């Protein structure tokens, strides 16, 4: 019996965890759905460098970025970090409440860093012809199951679930950067009351649909990311590591942090980090729903009839920084 278990463990690549209940197949197949901001690309870089996960596809929404530079930056980062055969698919919805144009333009600046400037995509990580929602629906109709890391609005996933509801069963869990549960939001354009976080504000119905879909959700809201500001000091410590990943990512981060010195956080990077090590955050299971109309649209509220969501309510800045330095520095 023991031998059989050992054989199963070796054959399936399962770690020798304490009890059968804690056995998790590794590496986990991951799809990243991102929206092309610098910290999305930093989160993607962490996942690409981790042996615990295998990034299979990246889907993009033109939300906190424009589609062409976001796609090119994604291709170049996949190439530079040694990825092969990762498919890239583009979404085309900018959301009900588009992101500020100034932020979207700024994020194309990532293409100007020394490590990426002038490069052309290799073709090893192809942009597929089908759009993001169809690509998600197709990948999630195969035999495998995937973990999704969502670092932008939930539009692509909501569209995929609408196209093909049966894909639910192939999603192990979605790690979502979004929402502001017990803290104020960060979306404060005219016509909004400032209670919503931008990823949920951009397409409130998509956020509501995915949270209510029954798929297991791990949420990293502003409650947790507010605890992990990203500083130039951190970028310097990253830059002190000689690896290609550390050099590339430090170059990407510096101008972004410098532009928003007091309001730049490990938003998406924290979301990727908790997949690799849930111990960097503090957790509560909360019942949540998303407001879809009016001045508070996109707001996350606690409600007795809401969906039970695993929520990061705090995070340990030192642990998060150490995780990134270790993974990207090697
Ligand atoms: O609300 C956080 C989300 C994350 O997915 N994004 C940025 C991260 O990629 C929106 C956002 C909030 N404040 C911003 C944002 C800012 N000052 N610049 C650009 N994007
Ligand atoms: Ca993002």
Coordinates of C-alpha atoms and ligand atoms in Angstrom, one line a residue:
X1 CA 0.0 0.0 0.0
X2 CA 2.8 2.4 1.0
X3 CA 4.7 1.4 -2.2
X4 CA 1.6 2.1 -4.2
X5 CA 1.3 5.5 -2.7
X6 CA 4.9 6.2 -3.4
X7 CA 4.5 5.2 -7.0
X8 CA 1.4 7.4 -7.3
X9 CA 3.2 10.3 -5.8
X10 CA 6.2 9.9 -8.2
X11 CA 4.0 9.3 -11.2
X12 CA 1.7 12.3 -10.6
X13 CA 4.4 14.6 -9.3
X14 CA 2.6 15.0 -6.0
X15 CA 4.5 16.4 -3.1
X16 CA 4.9 14.1 0.0
X17 CA 2.6 16.1 2.1
X18 CA 1.4 15.1 5.6
X19 CA -2.1 13.8 4.8
X20 CA -3.9 12.8 1.7
X21 CA -6.2 15.7 2.1
X22 CA -3.3 18.2 1.7
X23 CA -1.9 16.5 -1.4
X24 CA -1.8 19.1 -4.2
X25 CA -0.7 18.2 -7.7
X26 CA 2.4 20.3 -8.6
X27 CA 3.2 22.2 -10.7
X28 CA -0.2 23.7 -11.0
X29 CA -1.4 24.7 -14.4
X30 CA -2.1 28.5 -14.4
X31 CA -3.8 30.9 -16.7
X32 CA -3.0 34.6 -16.1
X33 CA -5.7 37.1 -17.1
X34 CA -4.1 40.6 -17.0
X35 CA -4.6 44.1 -18.2
X36 CA -1.1 45.2 -19.1
X37 CA -0.1 47.5 -16.2
X38 CA 3.4 47.3 -14.9
X39 CA 2.5 45.5 -11.8
X40 CA 0.5 42.9 -13.8
X41 CA 3.7 42.2 -15.7
X42 CA 5.6 42.0 -12.5
X43 CA 3.1 39.5 -11.1
X44 CA 3.4 37.4 -14.3
X45 CA 7.2 37.5 -14.0
X46 CA 7.0 35.9 -10.5
X47 CA 4.7 33.1 -11.8
X48 CA 7.0 32.4 -14.7
X49 CA 10.0 32.0 -12.4
X50 CA 8.3 29.7 -10.0
X51 CA 8.7 25.9 -10.2
X52 CA 5.4 25.4 -8.3
X53 CA 3.3 26.6 -11.2
X54 CA 3.3 26.3 -15.0
X55 CA 1.9 29.3 -16.9
X56 CA 0.0 27.8 -19.8
X57 CA -1.8 30.9 -21.3
X58 CA -2.0 34.6 -20.8
X59 CA -5.2 36.5 -21.7
X60 CA -5.3 40.2 -21.8
X61 CA -7.9 42.9 -21.4
X62 CA -7.4 46.5 -22.7
X63 CA -8.3 48.0 -19.4
X64 CA -5.4 49.7 -17.5
X65 CA -3.5 49.7 -20.8
X66 CA -3.9 49.7 -24.5
X67 CA -4.1 46.3 -26.2
X68 CA -1.1 46.5 -28.6
X69 CA 1.6 47.6 -26.1
X70 CA 0.1 45.3 -23.5
X71 CA 0.3 42.3 -25.9
X72 CA 3.8 43.1 -27.1
X73 CA 5.1 43.6 -23.5
X74 CA 3.6 40.3 -22.5
X75 CA 5.2 38.5 -25.5
X76 CA 8.6 40.0 -24.8
X77 CA 8.5 39.2 -21.0
X78 CA 7.5 35.6 -21.8
X79 CA 10.4 35.4 -24.2
X80 CA 13.0 37.0 -21.9
X81 CA 12.0 34.8 -19.0
X82 CA 12.4 31.6 -21.0
X83 CA 8.7 30.7 -21.5
X84 CA 7.8 28.3 -24.4
X85 CA 4.4 27.5 -25.8
X86 CA 2.4 29.9 -23.7
X87 CA -0.5 31.1 -25.7
X88 CA -1.6 34.7 -25.6
X89 CA -5.1 35.8 -26.4
X90 CA -6.5 39.3 -26.6
X91 CA -9.8 40.6 -25.2
X92 CA -11.4 43.6 -26.7
X93 CA -13.7 45.1 -24.0
X94 CA -12.5 48.3 -22.4
X95 CA -15.2 47.9 -19.7
X96 CA -18.2 50.0 -18.8
X97 CA -16.0 52.6 -16.9
X98 CA -12.7 52.8 -18.9
X99 CA -9.5 53.4 -17.0
X100 CA -7.9 56.9 -17.1
X101 CA -6.1 57.5 -20.4
X102 CA -3.0 58.8 -18.7
X103 CA -2.5 55.5 -16.8
X104 CA -3.2 53.5 -19.9
X105 CA -0.6 55.5 -21.9
X106 CA 2.0 55.3 -19.1
X107 CA 2.0 51.6 -19.1
X108 CA 3.3 51.4 -22.6
X109 CA 6.5 52.9 -21.2
X110 CA 7.5 49.4 -20.1
X111 CA 8.5 48.8 -23.8
X112 CA 11.2 51.5 -23.4
X113 CA 13.2 49.8 -20.6
X114 CA 16.7 48.8 -21.7
X115 CA 16.0 45.0 -21.3
X116 CA 13.1 45.2 -23.8
X117 CA 13.7 48.1 -26.1
X118 CA 13.8 47.3 -29.8
X119 CA 13.2 43.6 -29.2
X120 CA 10.8 41.7 -31.4
X121 CA 8.7 38.7 -30.3
X122 CA 10.2 35.4 -31.0
X123 CA 7.0 33.6 -31.9
X124 CA 7.7 30.9 -29.2
X125 CA 4.7 32.3 -27.3
X126 CA 2.1 32.9 -30.0
X127 CA -0.8 35.3 -30.1
X128 CA -3.8 33.2 -31.1
X129 CA -6.5 34.4 -33.5
X130 CA -9.4 33.8 -31.2
X131 CA -10.3 36.3 -28.6
X132 CA -9.6 36.0 -24.9
X133 CA -13.0 34.7 -23.8
X134 CA -13.1 32.0 -26.6
X135 CA -9.6 31.0 -25.8
X136 CA -10.4 30.6 -22.1
X137 CA -13.6 28.7 -23.0
X138 CA -11.6 26.3 -25.2
X139 CA -8.7 25.7 -22.8
X140 CA -11.2 25.1 -20.0
X141 CA -13.2 22.6 -22.1
X142 CA -10.3 20.2 -22.3
X143 CA -9.5 17.4 -19.8
X144 CA -7.3 19.5 -17.4
X145 CA -8.1 21.9 -14.6
X146 CA -6.5 25.3 -14.2
X147 CA -5.9 27.9 -11.6
X148 CA -6.6 31.4 -12.9
X149 CA -4.7 34.4 -11.6
X150 CA -6.8 37.5 -12.4
X151 CA -4.9 40.8 -12.2
X152 CA -7.4 43.0 -14.1
X153 CA -11.1 43.4 -14.5
X154 CA -13.1 40.2 -14.7
X155 CA -14.5 40.8 -18.1
X156 CA -12.8 38.0 -20.0
X157 CA -13.6 35.4 -17.4
X158 CA -17.2 36.5 -17.1
X159 CA -17.6 36.4 -20.9
X160 CA -16.0 32.9 -21.1
X161 CA -18.4 31.6 -18.3
X162 CA -21.3 33.0 -20.3
X163 CA -20.1 31.4 -23.5
X164 CA -19.7 28.0 -21.9
X165 CA -21.0 27.6 -18.3
X166 CA -19.6 24.1 -18.1
X167 CA -16.1 25.4 -17.9
X168 CA -16.7 26.1 -14.3
X169 CA -15.8 22.6 -13.4
X170 CA -12.4 23.0 -15.0
X171 CA -11.4 26.0 -12.9
X172 CA -9.7 24.9 -9.7
X173 CA -9.8 28.4 -8.2
X174 CA -9.6 32.0 -9.3
X175 CA -7.1 34.3 -7.5
X176 CA -8.5 37.8 -8.0
X177 CA -6.9 41.2 -7.4
X178 CA -9.9 43.4 -6.8
X179 CA -12.4 45.0 -4.4
X180 CA -12.1 47.0 -1.2
X181 CA -14.0 45.3 1.6
X182 CA -13.4 47.2 4.8
X183 CA -11.3 50.1 3.4
X184 CA -12.1 52.9 1.0
X185 CA -11.8 52.3 -2.8
X186 CA -9.4 53.8 -5.3
X187 CA -11.7 54.6 -8.2
X188 CA -12.7 58.2 -7.7
X189 CA -13.6 59.6 -11.1
X190 CA -16.6 62.1 -11.3
X191 CA -19.8 60.1 -10.8
X192 CA -18.3 57.5 -8.4
X193 CA -18.3 57.8 -4.6
X194 CA -14.8 56.3 -4.2
X195 CA -15.9 53.1 -2.5
X196 CA -14.9 50.8 -5.4
X197 CA -11.6 49.4 -6.4
X198 CA -10.7 50.0 -10.1
X199 CA -10.7 46.4 -11.4
X200 CA -14.3 45.9 -10.1
X201 CA -15.3 49.5 -11.0
X202 CA -14.2 49.0 -14.6
X203 CA -16.8 46.2 -15.2
X204 CA -19.0 45.8 -12.1
X205 CA -21.3 43.2 -13.7
X206 CA -18.4 41.0 -14.6
X207 CA -17.0 41.1 -11.0
X208 CA -20.5 40.3 -9.6
X209 CA -21.0 37.5 -12.1
X210 CA -17.7 35.8 -11.3
X211 CA -18.0 36.2 -7.6
X212 CA -21.5 34.7 -7.8
X213 CA -20.5 31.9 -10.2
X214 CA -19.8 29.2 -7.6
X215 CA -16.2 28.9 -8.7
X216 CA -13.9 29.0 -5.6
X217 CA -12.5 32.5 -5.2
X218 CA -9.5 33.9 -3.4
X219 CA -9.7 37.7 -3.3
X220 CA -6.9 40.1 -2.7
X221 CA -8.6 43.4 -2.1
X222 CA -7.1 46.8 -1.2
X223 CA -7.5 45.8 2.5
X224 CA -4.4 43.6 2.0
X225 CA -2.5 45.4 -0.8
X226 CA -2.6 48.7 1.1
X227 CA -0.3 47.0 3.6
X228 CA 2.3 46.4 1.0
X229 CA 3.5 49.6 -0.6
X230 CA 6.1 49.2 -3.3
X231 CA 9.1 51.5 -2.9
X232 CA 12.2 52.5 -4.8
X233 CA 14.1 50.9 -2.0
X234 CA 12.6 47.6 -3.0
X235 CA 13.4 48.2 -6.7
X236 CA 17.0 48.9 -5.6
X237 CA 17.3 45.6 -3.7
X238 CA 15.8 43.8 -6.7
X239 CA 18.3 45.6 -9.0
X240 CA 21.2 44.4 -6.8
X241 CA 20.5 40.8 -7.9
X242 CA 22.3 39.8 -11.1
X243 CA 19.6 37.5 -12.6
X244 CA 18.0 38.5 -15.9
X245 CA 14.6 38.5 -14.3
X246 CA 15.6 40.8 -11.4
X247 CA 17.3 43.2 -13.9
X248 CA 14.3 43.3 -16.2
X249 CA 11.7 43.7 -13.5
X250 CA 13.6 46.3 -11.6
X251 CA 13.9 48.4 -14.8
X252 CA 10.1 48.1 -15.4
X253 CA 9.2 49.0 -11.8
X254 CA 11.4 52.0 -11.2
X255 CA 9.6 54.5 -13.5
X256 CA 6.2 53.3 -12.3
X257 CA 7.0 53.7 -8.6
X258 CA 8.7 57.0 -9.2
X259 CA 5.5 58.3 -11.0
X260 CA 3.3 57.4 -8.0
X261 CA 5.7 57.5 -5.0
X262 CA 3.0 57.4 -2.3
X263 CA 0.4 55.3 -4.0
X264 CA 2.0 52.4 -5.6
X265 CA 1.4 49.0 -4.1
X266 CA 2.0 45.2 -4.6
X267 CA -1.6 44.9 -5.9
X268 CA -1.3 42.2 -8.6
X269 CA 2.1 41.0 -7.3
X270 CA 0.5 40.2 -3.9
X271 CA -2.2 38.2 -5.7
X272 CA 0.4 36.1 -7.5
X273 CA 2.4 35.7 -4.3
X274 CA -0.5 34.3 -2.3
X275 CA -0.9 31.5 -4.8
X276 CA 2.7 30.5 -4.2
X277 CA 2.6 31.1 -0.4
X278 CA -0.7 31.8 1.3
X279 CA 1.3 32.5 4.5
X280 CA 2.3 36.0 3.3
X281 CA -1.3 37.1 4.0
X282 CA -3.9 36.9 6.7
X283 CA -7.2 35.2 5.7
X284 CA -10.9 35.5 6.5
X285 CA -13.9 33.8 4.8
X286 CA -16.4 36.6 4.1
X287 CA -19.7 36.6 2.3
X288 CA -19.5 39.2 -0.4
X289 CA -21.5 40.7 -3.2
X290 CA -20.6 43.4 -5.7
X291 CA -22.8 46.5 -6.3
X292 CA -23.6 46.8 -10.0
X293 CA -25.4 50.2 -10.2
X294 CA -25.2 53.7 -9.1
X295 CA -22.5 55.8 -7.4
X296 CA -21.1 52.8 -5.6
X297 CA -21.0 50.5 -8.6
X298 CA -18.0 48.1 -8.3
X299 CA -18.1 48.3 -4.5
X300 CA -17.7 45.0 -2.5
X301 CA -20.1 44.7 0.3
X302 CA -20.5 42.1 3.0
X303 CA -23.9 40.5 2.9
X304 CA -25.5 37.5 4.5
X305 CA -26.7 36.2 1.1
X306 CA -23.3 36.9 -0.6
X307 CA -20.9 34.4 -2.0
X308 CA -18.4 32.9 0.5
X309 CA -15.0 34.1 -0.6
X310 CA -11.5 33.6 0.9
X311 CA -10.3 37.1 1.5
X312 CA -6.9 38.4 2.3
X313 CA -7.5 41.0 5.0
X314 CA -3.8 41.8 5.8
X315 CA -0.4 41.0 4.4
X316 CA 3.1 40.8 5.6
X317 CA 5.3 43.3 3.7
X318 CA 8.6 41.8 4.7
X319 CA 7.5 38.3 3.6
X320 CA 6.1 39.5 0.3
X321 CA 9.3 41.4 -0.5
X322 CA 11.5 38.4 0.5
X323 CA 9.4 36.1 -1.7
X324 CA 9.9 38.3 -4.8
X325 CA 13.6 38.8 -4.2
X326 CA 14.2 35.0 -3.8
X327 CA 12.1 34.0 -6.8
X328 CA 13.3 36.6 -9.2
X329 CA 16.9 36.9 -7.9
X330 CA 17.9 33.3 -8.9
Ligands
LIG1 O1 -6.6 48.8 -8.3 C1 -5.5 48.1 -8.5 C2 -5.3 47.6 -9.9 C3 -4.3 46.5 -10.0 O2 -4.7 45.5 -10.9 N1 -4.9 48.6 -11.0 C4 -3.4 48.7 -10.8 C5 -3.0 47.2 -10.6 O3 -2.6 46.7 -11.8 C6 -5.6 49.9 -11.0 C7 -5.0 51.1 -10.4 C8 -5.2 51.7 -9.2 N2 -4.4 52.8 -9.0 C9 -3.6 52.9 -10.1 C10 -4.0 51.9 -11.0 C11 -2.7 53.9 -10.6 N3 -2.3 54.9 -9.8 N4 -2.1 53.7 -11.8 C12 -2.5 52.7 -12.6 N5 -3.4 51.7 -12.2
LIG2 CA1 -3.8 45.1 -13.1

